[in-house]
mmCIF file of C-alpha atoms in Angstrom:
data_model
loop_
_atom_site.group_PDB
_atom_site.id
_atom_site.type_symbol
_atom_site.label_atom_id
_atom_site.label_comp_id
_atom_site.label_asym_id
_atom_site.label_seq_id
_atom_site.Cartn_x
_atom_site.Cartn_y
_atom_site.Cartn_z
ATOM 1 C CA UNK A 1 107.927 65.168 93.712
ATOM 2 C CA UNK A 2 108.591 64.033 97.506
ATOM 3 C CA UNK A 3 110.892 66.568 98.102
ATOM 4 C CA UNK A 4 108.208 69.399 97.136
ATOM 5 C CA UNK A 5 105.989 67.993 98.986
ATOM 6 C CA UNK A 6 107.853 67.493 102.156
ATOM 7 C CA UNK A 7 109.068 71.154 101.576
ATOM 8 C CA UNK A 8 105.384 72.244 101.504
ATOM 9 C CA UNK A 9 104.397 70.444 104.623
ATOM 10 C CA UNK A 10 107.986 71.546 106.280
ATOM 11 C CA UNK A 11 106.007 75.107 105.554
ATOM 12 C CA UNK A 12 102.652 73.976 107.122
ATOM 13 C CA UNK A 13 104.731 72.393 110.320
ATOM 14 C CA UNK A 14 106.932 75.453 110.696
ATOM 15 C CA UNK A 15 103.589 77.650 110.964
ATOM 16 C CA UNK A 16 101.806 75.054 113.637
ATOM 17 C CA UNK A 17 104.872 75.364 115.432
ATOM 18 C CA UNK A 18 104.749 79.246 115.177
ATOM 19 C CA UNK A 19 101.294 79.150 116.534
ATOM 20 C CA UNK A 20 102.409 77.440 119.700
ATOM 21 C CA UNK A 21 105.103 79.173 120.613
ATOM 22 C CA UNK A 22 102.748 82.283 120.410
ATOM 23 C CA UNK A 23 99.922 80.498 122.375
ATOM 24 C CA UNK A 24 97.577 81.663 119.453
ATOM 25 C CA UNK A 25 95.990 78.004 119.149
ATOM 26 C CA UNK A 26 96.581 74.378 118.907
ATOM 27 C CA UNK A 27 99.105 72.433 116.530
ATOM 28 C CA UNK A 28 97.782 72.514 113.426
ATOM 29 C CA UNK A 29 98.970 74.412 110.272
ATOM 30 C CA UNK A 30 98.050 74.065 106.496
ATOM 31 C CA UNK A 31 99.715 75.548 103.122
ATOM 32 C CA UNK A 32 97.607 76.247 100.108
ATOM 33 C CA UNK A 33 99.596 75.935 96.726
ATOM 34 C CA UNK A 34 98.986 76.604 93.323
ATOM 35 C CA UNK A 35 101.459 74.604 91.040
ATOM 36 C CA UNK A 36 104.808 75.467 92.216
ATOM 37 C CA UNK A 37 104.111 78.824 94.103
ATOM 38 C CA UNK A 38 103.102 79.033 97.611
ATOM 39 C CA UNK A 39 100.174 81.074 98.096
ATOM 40 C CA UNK A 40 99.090 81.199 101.869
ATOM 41 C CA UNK A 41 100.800 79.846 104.983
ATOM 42 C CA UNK A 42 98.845 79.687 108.522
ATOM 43 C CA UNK A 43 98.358 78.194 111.438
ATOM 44 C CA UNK A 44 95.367 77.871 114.232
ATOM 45 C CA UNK A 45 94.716 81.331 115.882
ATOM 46 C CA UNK A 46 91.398 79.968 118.110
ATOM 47 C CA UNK A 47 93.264 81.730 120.668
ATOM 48 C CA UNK A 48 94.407 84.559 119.376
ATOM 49 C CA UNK A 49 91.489 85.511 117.960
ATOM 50 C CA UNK A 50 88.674 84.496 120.388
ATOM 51 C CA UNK A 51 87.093 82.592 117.268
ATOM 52 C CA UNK A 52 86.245 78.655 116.824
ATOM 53 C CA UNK A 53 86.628 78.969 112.976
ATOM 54 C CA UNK A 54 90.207 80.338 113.343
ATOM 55 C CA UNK A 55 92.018 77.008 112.302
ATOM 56 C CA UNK A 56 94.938 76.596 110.140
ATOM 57 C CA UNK A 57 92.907 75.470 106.903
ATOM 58 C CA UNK A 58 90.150 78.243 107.328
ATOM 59 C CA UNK A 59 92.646 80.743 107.603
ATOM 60 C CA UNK A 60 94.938 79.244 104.913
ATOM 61 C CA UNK A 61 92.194 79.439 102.442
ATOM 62 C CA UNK A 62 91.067 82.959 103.467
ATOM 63 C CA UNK A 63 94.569 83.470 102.806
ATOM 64 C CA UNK A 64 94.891 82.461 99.563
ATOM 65 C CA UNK A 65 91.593 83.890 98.332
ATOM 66 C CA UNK A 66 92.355 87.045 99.261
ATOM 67 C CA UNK A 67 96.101 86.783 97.528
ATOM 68 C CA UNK A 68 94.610 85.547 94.192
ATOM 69 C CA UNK A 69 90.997 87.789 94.744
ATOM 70 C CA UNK A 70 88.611 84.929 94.306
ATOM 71 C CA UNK A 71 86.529 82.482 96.375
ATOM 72 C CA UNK A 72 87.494 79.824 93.552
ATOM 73 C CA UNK A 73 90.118 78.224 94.715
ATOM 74 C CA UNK A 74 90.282 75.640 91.890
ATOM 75 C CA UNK A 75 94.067 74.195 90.695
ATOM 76 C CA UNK A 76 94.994 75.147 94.207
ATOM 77 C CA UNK A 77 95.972 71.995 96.591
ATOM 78 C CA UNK A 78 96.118 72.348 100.777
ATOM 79 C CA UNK A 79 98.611 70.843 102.628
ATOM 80 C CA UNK A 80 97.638 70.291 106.348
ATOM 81 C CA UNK A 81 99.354 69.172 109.808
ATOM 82 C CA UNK A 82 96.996 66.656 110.002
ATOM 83 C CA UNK A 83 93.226 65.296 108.520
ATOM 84 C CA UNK A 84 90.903 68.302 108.350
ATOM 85 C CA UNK A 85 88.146 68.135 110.795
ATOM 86 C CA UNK A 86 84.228 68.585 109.353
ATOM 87 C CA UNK A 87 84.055 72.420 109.051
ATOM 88 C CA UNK A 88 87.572 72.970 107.369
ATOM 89 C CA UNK A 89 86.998 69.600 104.773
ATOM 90 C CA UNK A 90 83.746 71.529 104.055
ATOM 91 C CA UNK A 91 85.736 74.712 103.697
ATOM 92 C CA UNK A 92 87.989 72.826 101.210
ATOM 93 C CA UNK A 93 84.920 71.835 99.283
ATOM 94 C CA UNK A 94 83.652 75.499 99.155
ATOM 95 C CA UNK A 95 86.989 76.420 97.857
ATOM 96 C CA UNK A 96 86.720 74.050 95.133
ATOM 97 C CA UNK A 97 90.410 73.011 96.281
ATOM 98 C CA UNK A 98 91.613 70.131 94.039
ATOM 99 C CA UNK A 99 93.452 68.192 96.751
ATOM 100 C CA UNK A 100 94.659 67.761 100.184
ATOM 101 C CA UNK A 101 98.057 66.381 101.629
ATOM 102 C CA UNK A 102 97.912 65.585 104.720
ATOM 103 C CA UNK A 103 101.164 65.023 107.282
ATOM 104 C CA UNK A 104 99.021 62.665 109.784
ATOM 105 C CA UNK A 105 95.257 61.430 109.972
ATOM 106 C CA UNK A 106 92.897 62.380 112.788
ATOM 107 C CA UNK A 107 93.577 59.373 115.373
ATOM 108 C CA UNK A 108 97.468 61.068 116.058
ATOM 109 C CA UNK A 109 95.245 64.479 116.789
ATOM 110 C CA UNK A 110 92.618 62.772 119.237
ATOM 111 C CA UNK A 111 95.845 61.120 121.001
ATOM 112 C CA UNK A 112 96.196 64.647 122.075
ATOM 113 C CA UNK A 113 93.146 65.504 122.931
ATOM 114 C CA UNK A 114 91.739 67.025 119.539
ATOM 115 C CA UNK A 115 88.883 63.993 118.800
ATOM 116 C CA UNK A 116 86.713 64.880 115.833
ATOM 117 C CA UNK A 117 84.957 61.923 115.888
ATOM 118 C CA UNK A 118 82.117 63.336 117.850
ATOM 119 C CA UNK A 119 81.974 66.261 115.133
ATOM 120 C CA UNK A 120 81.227 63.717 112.628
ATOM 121 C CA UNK A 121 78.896 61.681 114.178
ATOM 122 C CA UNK A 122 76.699 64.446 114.889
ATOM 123 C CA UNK A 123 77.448 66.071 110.738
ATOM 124 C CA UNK A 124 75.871 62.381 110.346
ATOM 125 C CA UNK A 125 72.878 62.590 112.489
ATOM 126 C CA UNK A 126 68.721 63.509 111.963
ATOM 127 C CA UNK A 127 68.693 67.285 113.170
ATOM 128 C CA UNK A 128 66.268 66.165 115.444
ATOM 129 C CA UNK A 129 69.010 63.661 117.291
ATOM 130 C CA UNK A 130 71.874 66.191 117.484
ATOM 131 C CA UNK A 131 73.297 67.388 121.018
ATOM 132 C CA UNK A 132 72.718 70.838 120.202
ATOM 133 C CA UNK A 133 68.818 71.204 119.614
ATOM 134 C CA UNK A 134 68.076 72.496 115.866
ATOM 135 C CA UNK A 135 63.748 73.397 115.042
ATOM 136 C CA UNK A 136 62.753 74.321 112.261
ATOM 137 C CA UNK A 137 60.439 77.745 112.227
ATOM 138 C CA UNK A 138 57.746 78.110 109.884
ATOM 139 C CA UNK A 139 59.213 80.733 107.664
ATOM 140 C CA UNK A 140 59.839 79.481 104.308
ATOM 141 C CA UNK A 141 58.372 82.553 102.720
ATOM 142 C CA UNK A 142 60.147 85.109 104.401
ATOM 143 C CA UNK A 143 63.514 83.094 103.979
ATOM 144 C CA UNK A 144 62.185 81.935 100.340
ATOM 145 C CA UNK A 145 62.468 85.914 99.409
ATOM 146 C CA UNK A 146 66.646 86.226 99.871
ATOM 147 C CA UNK A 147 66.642 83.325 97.327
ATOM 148 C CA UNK A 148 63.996 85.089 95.072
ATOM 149 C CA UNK A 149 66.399 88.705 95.420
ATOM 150 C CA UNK A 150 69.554 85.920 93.989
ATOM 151 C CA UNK A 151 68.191 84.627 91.394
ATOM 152 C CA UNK A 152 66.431 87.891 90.017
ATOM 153 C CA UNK A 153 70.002 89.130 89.965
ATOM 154 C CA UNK A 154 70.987 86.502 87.818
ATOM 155 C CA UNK A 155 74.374 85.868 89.258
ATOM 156 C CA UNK A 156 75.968 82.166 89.555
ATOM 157 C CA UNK A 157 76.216 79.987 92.396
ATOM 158 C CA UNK A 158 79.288 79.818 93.585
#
């Protein structure tokens, strides 16, 4: 079992690596899985493609979901370079991913400058007491009515 899953993380390295050498983004790569087979392989491309949500488990997962046509990524594990920050452990959630492996937690990232600390802390905080300012506008009935147009469809929430 160690050797398949230092073979899988070998894959995830390989692609951070990749990413560097192409300047596409920072060091971080990820490898979604489902049993033995190797679905998606990526690495960070906030560089490359001028887009914050560009890292190695976003694009790992759009990946796979595109190679097995679903959103549900259920029975699928994600190996990662290191801890994923706030939006790509959400992501994982999303994509109903079973379980991540990951090759080094966040305090070897923030040695090198990538701190998500501040990212949490502010996940954690009152809207009201976040850097970036966040109001409320009073219209629940006009948002109310995309939730009204769901439901009367009758599909599932996914």
């Amino acid at each position: 079992m160690q050797n398949k899953h230092a073979k899988t993380m070998q894959l995830a390295i390989d692609s951070a690596m990749e990413g560097i050498q192409k300047n596409e983004g920072g060091p971080f790569g990820a490898c979604v899985v489902k049993g033995d087979k190797v679905i998606s392989v990526a690495h960070n491309t906030v560089l490359r493609d001028n887009d914050a949500t560009c890292h190695a488990e976003m694009n790992a997962i759009r990946q796979a979901s595109q190679a097995l046509g679903t959103y549900d990524l259920s029975g699928c594990e994600i190996y990662s370079t290191v801890d994923p920050c706030p939006m790509c452990l959400t992501a994982i959630y999303w994509a109903r991913i079973d379980k991540i492996y990951a090759a080094a937690n966040n305090k070897l990232a923030a040695v090198y400058g990538f701190d998500d600390q501040e990212f949490y802390k502010q996940v954690k905080a009152p809207a009201d007491a976040r850097k970036i300012p966040s109001e409320k506008l009073p219209l629940d009935e006009q948002s109310e009515s995309v939730f009204k147009e769901w439901k009367a469809l009758g599909r599932d929430v996914y």
